[in-house]
Amino acid sequence: MNDLNERHVGLQSRSMRDNLIFHGIVETDNENCEDKLKELIAEKLDIRHTVEFHRAHRMGRRVHGKTRPIIAKFVQFKERELVRKSAFTKLKREQNRNYGINEQFPREINEKRKLLYPYYKSAKRQQKRAQLIYDKLYIDGELFTPPPQDDTNNPKLDPPTRSGPTESRRLSAAAPTFTPRPRGGGRGGRGQRR
């Protein structure tokens, strides 16, 4: 990305920081999205205090037979995080699996996250500690960099496992390689001032 585009994406990200997207809430005529969200938060997430929103509305155009997600901008980031973290555990219950709550990101960041998500799932299946933070994936505390995409590499294949004290890597034409980068160095590293 060029510098201007990078700054634009950064501004978009900051403006979306207080937003969450709610999926699976039944859509009705003349609904009040805020009230529906407050009901979901109280009943499904067991958060009993009143959560305040700047605004809440459905996304996109109405299509018969489809339920549009609701996007909500929270008044306090602290409450947004409480809802997001509660959703992570409470919506895994069998009776709550119809619902989903996601963070909102700019299109460019979502595209990067979509590329990293198969590696994240694979690392979780291998019982590794994996975190997808913004547009970066950390596996066992190291920044993961996916291989460049071409016709021989399929980005949806499992990343290789790391084994033994030498951290040897499984290499083949069919599997992408795990290439960690050191933390903190370079532009945009965690903890760096811009």
Short mmCIF file of C-alpha atoms in Angstrom, two decimals:
data_model
loop_
_atom_site.label_atom_id
_atom_site.label_comp_id
_atom_site.label_asym_id
_atom_site.label_seq_id
_atom_site.Cartn_x
_atom_site.Cartn_y
_atom_site.Cartn_z
CA MET A 1 0.00 0.00 0.00
CA ASN A 2 1.20 3.47 -0.69
CA ASP A 3 1.52 5.96 2.15
CA LEU A 4 -1.66 7.91 1.36
CA ASN A 5 -3.75 4.76 1.12
CA GLU A 6 -2.19 3.46 4.35
CA ARG A 7 -3.16 6.67 6.15
CA HIS A 8 -6.68 6.47 4.72
CA VAL A 9 -7.09 2.88 5.96
CA GLY A 10 -5.72 3.96 9.35
CA LEU A 11 -8.32 6.73 9.60
CA GLN A 12 -11.08 4.34 8.60
CA SER A 13 -9.91 1.84 11.22
CA ARG A 14 -9.95 4.44 13.96
CA SER A 15 -13.45 5.58 12.98
CA MET A 16 -14.64 1.93 13.17
CA ARG A 17 -12.87 1.21 16.46
CA ASP A 18 -16.03 1.48 18.58
CA ASN A 19 -18.17 -0.61 16.21
CA LEU A 20 -19.33 -4.21 16.36
CA ILE A 21 -21.35 -6.13 13.76
CA PHE A 22 -24.13 -8.41 15.06
CA HIS A 23 -25.31 -11.34 12.91
CA GLY A 24 -28.37 -13.57 13.24
CA ILE A 25 -30.84 -11.13 14.82
CA VAL A 26 -34.24 -11.60 13.17
CA GLU A 27 -35.32 -8.62 11.10
CA THR A 28 -38.83 -7.18 11.48
CA ASP A 29 -40.72 -4.21 10.06
CA ASN A 30 -40.36 -0.92 11.98
CA GLU A 31 -37.82 -2.41 14.35
CA ASN A 32 -35.67 -0.54 16.82
CA CYS A 33 -32.16 -1.97 16.34
CA GLU A 34 -30.88 -0.53 19.62
CA ASP A 35 -33.62 -2.28 21.60
CA LYS A 36 -32.94 -5.56 19.80
CA LEU A 37 -29.24 -5.32 20.62
CA LYS A 38 -29.90 -4.49 24.27
CA GLU A 39 -32.19 -7.52 24.50
CA LEU A 40 -29.56 -9.80 22.92
CA ILE A 41 -26.82 -8.45 25.19
CA ALA A 42 -28.93 -8.97 28.32
CA GLU A 43 -30.38 -12.39 27.44
CA LYS A 44 -27.61 -14.14 25.52
CA LEU A 45 -24.47 -12.49 26.91
CA ASP A 46 -25.69 -12.09 30.52
CA ILE A 47 -24.63 -8.44 30.67
CA ARG A 48 -27.24 -6.88 32.91
CA HIS A 49 -26.25 -3.21 32.96
CA THR A 50 -27.49 -0.96 30.16
CA VAL A 51 -25.07 -0.66 27.26
CA GLU A 52 -25.30 2.65 25.39
CA PHE A 53 -24.91 3.17 21.64
CA HIS A 54 -24.30 6.27 19.55
CA ARG A 55 -26.31 4.55 16.82
CA ALA A 56 -27.34 1.11 15.57
CA HIS A 57 -28.77 0.17 12.18
CA ARG A 58 -29.02 -2.63 9.62
CA MET A 59 -26.33 -2.88 6.93
CA GLY A 60 -27.11 -2.86 3.23
CA ARG A 61 -30.37 -3.08 1.36
CA ARG A 62 -33.25 -5.18 2.54
CA VAL A 63 -33.62 -8.47 0.64
CA HIS A 64 -36.66 -10.65 1.20
CA GLY A 65 -35.75 -13.86 3.02
CA LYS A 66 -32.35 -12.63 4.24
CA THR A 67 -31.41 -11.19 7.60
CA ARG A 68 -29.09 -8.21 7.39
CA PRO A 69 -26.48 -7.71 10.11
CA ILE A 70 -26.76 -4.83 12.56
CA ILE A 71 -23.83 -2.48 13.00
CA ALA A 72 -23.58 -0.63 16.32
CA LYS A 73 -21.31 2.18 17.44
CA PHE A 74 -20.80 2.00 21.21
CA VAL A 75 -20.54 5.09 23.38
CA GLN A 76 -17.68 3.56 25.38
CA PHE A 77 -14.94 1.32 23.98
CA LYS A 78 -14.79 -0.44 27.35
CA GLU A 79 -18.40 -1.62 26.91
CA ARG A 80 -17.73 -2.67 23.33
CA GLU A 81 -14.86 -4.87 24.54
CA LEU A 82 -17.01 -6.35 27.31
CA VAL A 83 -19.64 -7.34 24.72
CA ARG A 84 -17.04 -8.69 22.27
CA LYS A 85 -15.24 -10.77 24.90
CA SER A 86 -18.50 -12.08 26.36
CA ALA A 87 -19.66 -13.09 22.88
CA PHE A 88 -16.50 -15.13 22.41
CA THR A 89 -17.48 -17.52 25.22
CA LYS A 90 -21.27 -17.17 25.58
CA LEU A 91 -22.20 -17.53 21.89
CA LYS A 92 -20.43 -20.89 21.67
CA ARG A 93 -23.25 -22.43 23.70
CA GLU A 94 -25.56 -24.65 21.65
CA GLN A 95 -28.63 -22.42 22.09
CA ASN A 96 -26.71 -19.28 20.99
CA ARG A 97 -24.96 -20.58 17.86
CA ASN A 98 -27.30 -18.66 15.52
CA TYR A 99 -25.71 -15.39 16.60
CA GLY A 100 -22.35 -13.89 15.79
CA ILE A 101 -20.49 -10.73 16.76
CA ASN A 102 -17.52 -9.38 14.82
CA GLU A 103 -15.32 -6.30 14.87
CA GLN A 104 -15.65 -3.93 11.93
CA PHE A 105 -12.58 -3.27 9.76
CA PRO A 106 -11.97 -1.48 6.45
CA ARG A 107 -12.21 -3.60 3.30
CA GLU A 108 -8.41 -3.75 2.89
CA ILE A 109 -7.93 -5.10 6.40
CA ASN A 110 -10.74 -7.65 5.94
CA GLU A 111 -9.01 -8.93 2.80
CA LYS A 112 -5.76 -9.45 4.73
CA ARG A 113 -7.64 -11.16 7.58
CA LYS A 114 -9.38 -13.52 5.12
CA LEU A 115 -5.97 -14.63 3.83
CA LEU A 116 -4.69 -15.22 7.38
CA TYR A 117 -7.79 -16.90 8.80
CA PRO A 118 -7.09 -20.42 7.40
CA TYR A 119 -3.65 -20.31 9.03
CA TYR A 120 -5.22 -19.14 12.29
CA LYS A 121 -7.70 -22.06 12.26
CA SER A 122 -4.95 -24.52 11.41
CA ALA A 123 -2.76 -23.28 14.26
CA LYS A 124 -5.71 -23.60 16.66
CA ARG A 125 -6.33 -27.19 15.46
CA GLN A 126 -2.66 -27.90 16.21
CA GLN A 127 -3.26 -26.48 19.72
CA LYS A 128 -0.91 -23.60 19.16
CA ARG A 129 -1.46 -20.20 20.68
CA ALA A 130 -2.75 -18.10 17.80
CA GLN A 131 -4.01 -14.51 17.79
CA LEU A 132 -5.41 -12.60 14.84
CA ILE A 133 -4.90 -8.96 15.80
CA TYR A 134 -6.03 -6.36 13.29
CA ASP A 135 -4.27 -7.54 10.09
CA LYS A 136 -1.52 -9.60 11.74
CA LEU A 137 -1.41 -13.21 12.87
CA TYR A 138 0.75 -14.29 15.80
CA ILE A 139 1.42 -18.01 16.27
CA ASP A 140 3.12 -18.96 19.52
CA GLY A 141 4.07 -15.31 20.03
CA GLU A 142 5.76 -14.90 16.63
CA LEU A 143 4.46 -12.84 13.73
CA PHE A 144 3.34 -15.18 10.94
CA THR A 145 3.90 -14.17 7.32
CA PRO A 146 2.04 -16.20 4.71
CA PRO A 147 3.95 -17.19 1.59
CA PRO A 148 3.32 -15.23 -1.59
CA GLN A 149 0.36 -16.60 -3.51
CA ASP A 150 0.87 -18.29 -6.84
CA ASP A 151 -0.54 -21.31 -8.70
CA THR A 152 1.61 -23.84 -6.81
CA ASN A 153 0.77 -22.63 -3.29
CA ASN A 154 -2.74 -22.89 -1.95
CA PRO A 155 -3.18 -20.39 0.91
CA LYS A 156 -5.91 -22.51 2.50
CA LEU A 157 -3.56 -25.42 3.24
CA ASP A 158 -2.34 -25.97 6.77
CA PRO A 159 0.80 -24.12 7.72
CA PRO A 160 3.61 -26.52 8.57
CA THR A 161 4.06 -27.62 12.12
CA ARG A 162 7.12 -26.57 14.09
CA SER A 163 8.89 -29.41 15.81
CA GLY A 164 11.91 -30.14 17.91
CA PRO A 165 14.49 -27.81 19.43
CA THR A 166 15.83 -26.76 16.04
CA GLU A 167 12.41 -25.54 14.90
CA SER A 168 12.73 -27.51 11.66
CA ARG A 169 10.05 -26.79 9.12
CA ARG A 170 8.17 -29.14 6.84
CA LEU A 171 8.84 -27.96 3.30
CA SER A 172 7.02 -29.10 0.20
CA ALA A 173 5.62 -27.56 -2.96
CA ALA A 174 2.06 -28.20 -1.74
CA ALA A 175 2.33 -26.58 1.69
CA PRO A 176 3.08 -22.97 2.58
CA THR A 177 6.01 -22.28 4.86
CA PHE A 178 5.89 -20.75 8.31
CA THR A 179 8.16 -17.70 8.28
CA PRO A 180 8.15 -15.80 11.56
CA ARG A 181 9.34 -12.21 11.68
CA PRO A 182 10.88 -10.64 14.76
CA ARG A 183 8.50 -8.50 16.79
CA GLY A 184 8.75 -4.76 17.12
CA GLY A 185 11.02 -4.07 14.19
CA GLY A 186 9.97 -2.14 11.14
CA ARG A 187 7.14 0.22 10.45
CA GLY A 188 3.82 -0.44 12.15
CA GLY A 189 5.27 -2.76 14.79
CA ARG A 190 3.49 -3.13 18.07
CA GLY A 191 4.41 -0.55 20.65
CA GLN A 192 5.99 1.84 18.17
CA ARG A 193 5.01 5.48 17.87
CA ARG A 194 4.01 6.73 14.46
#
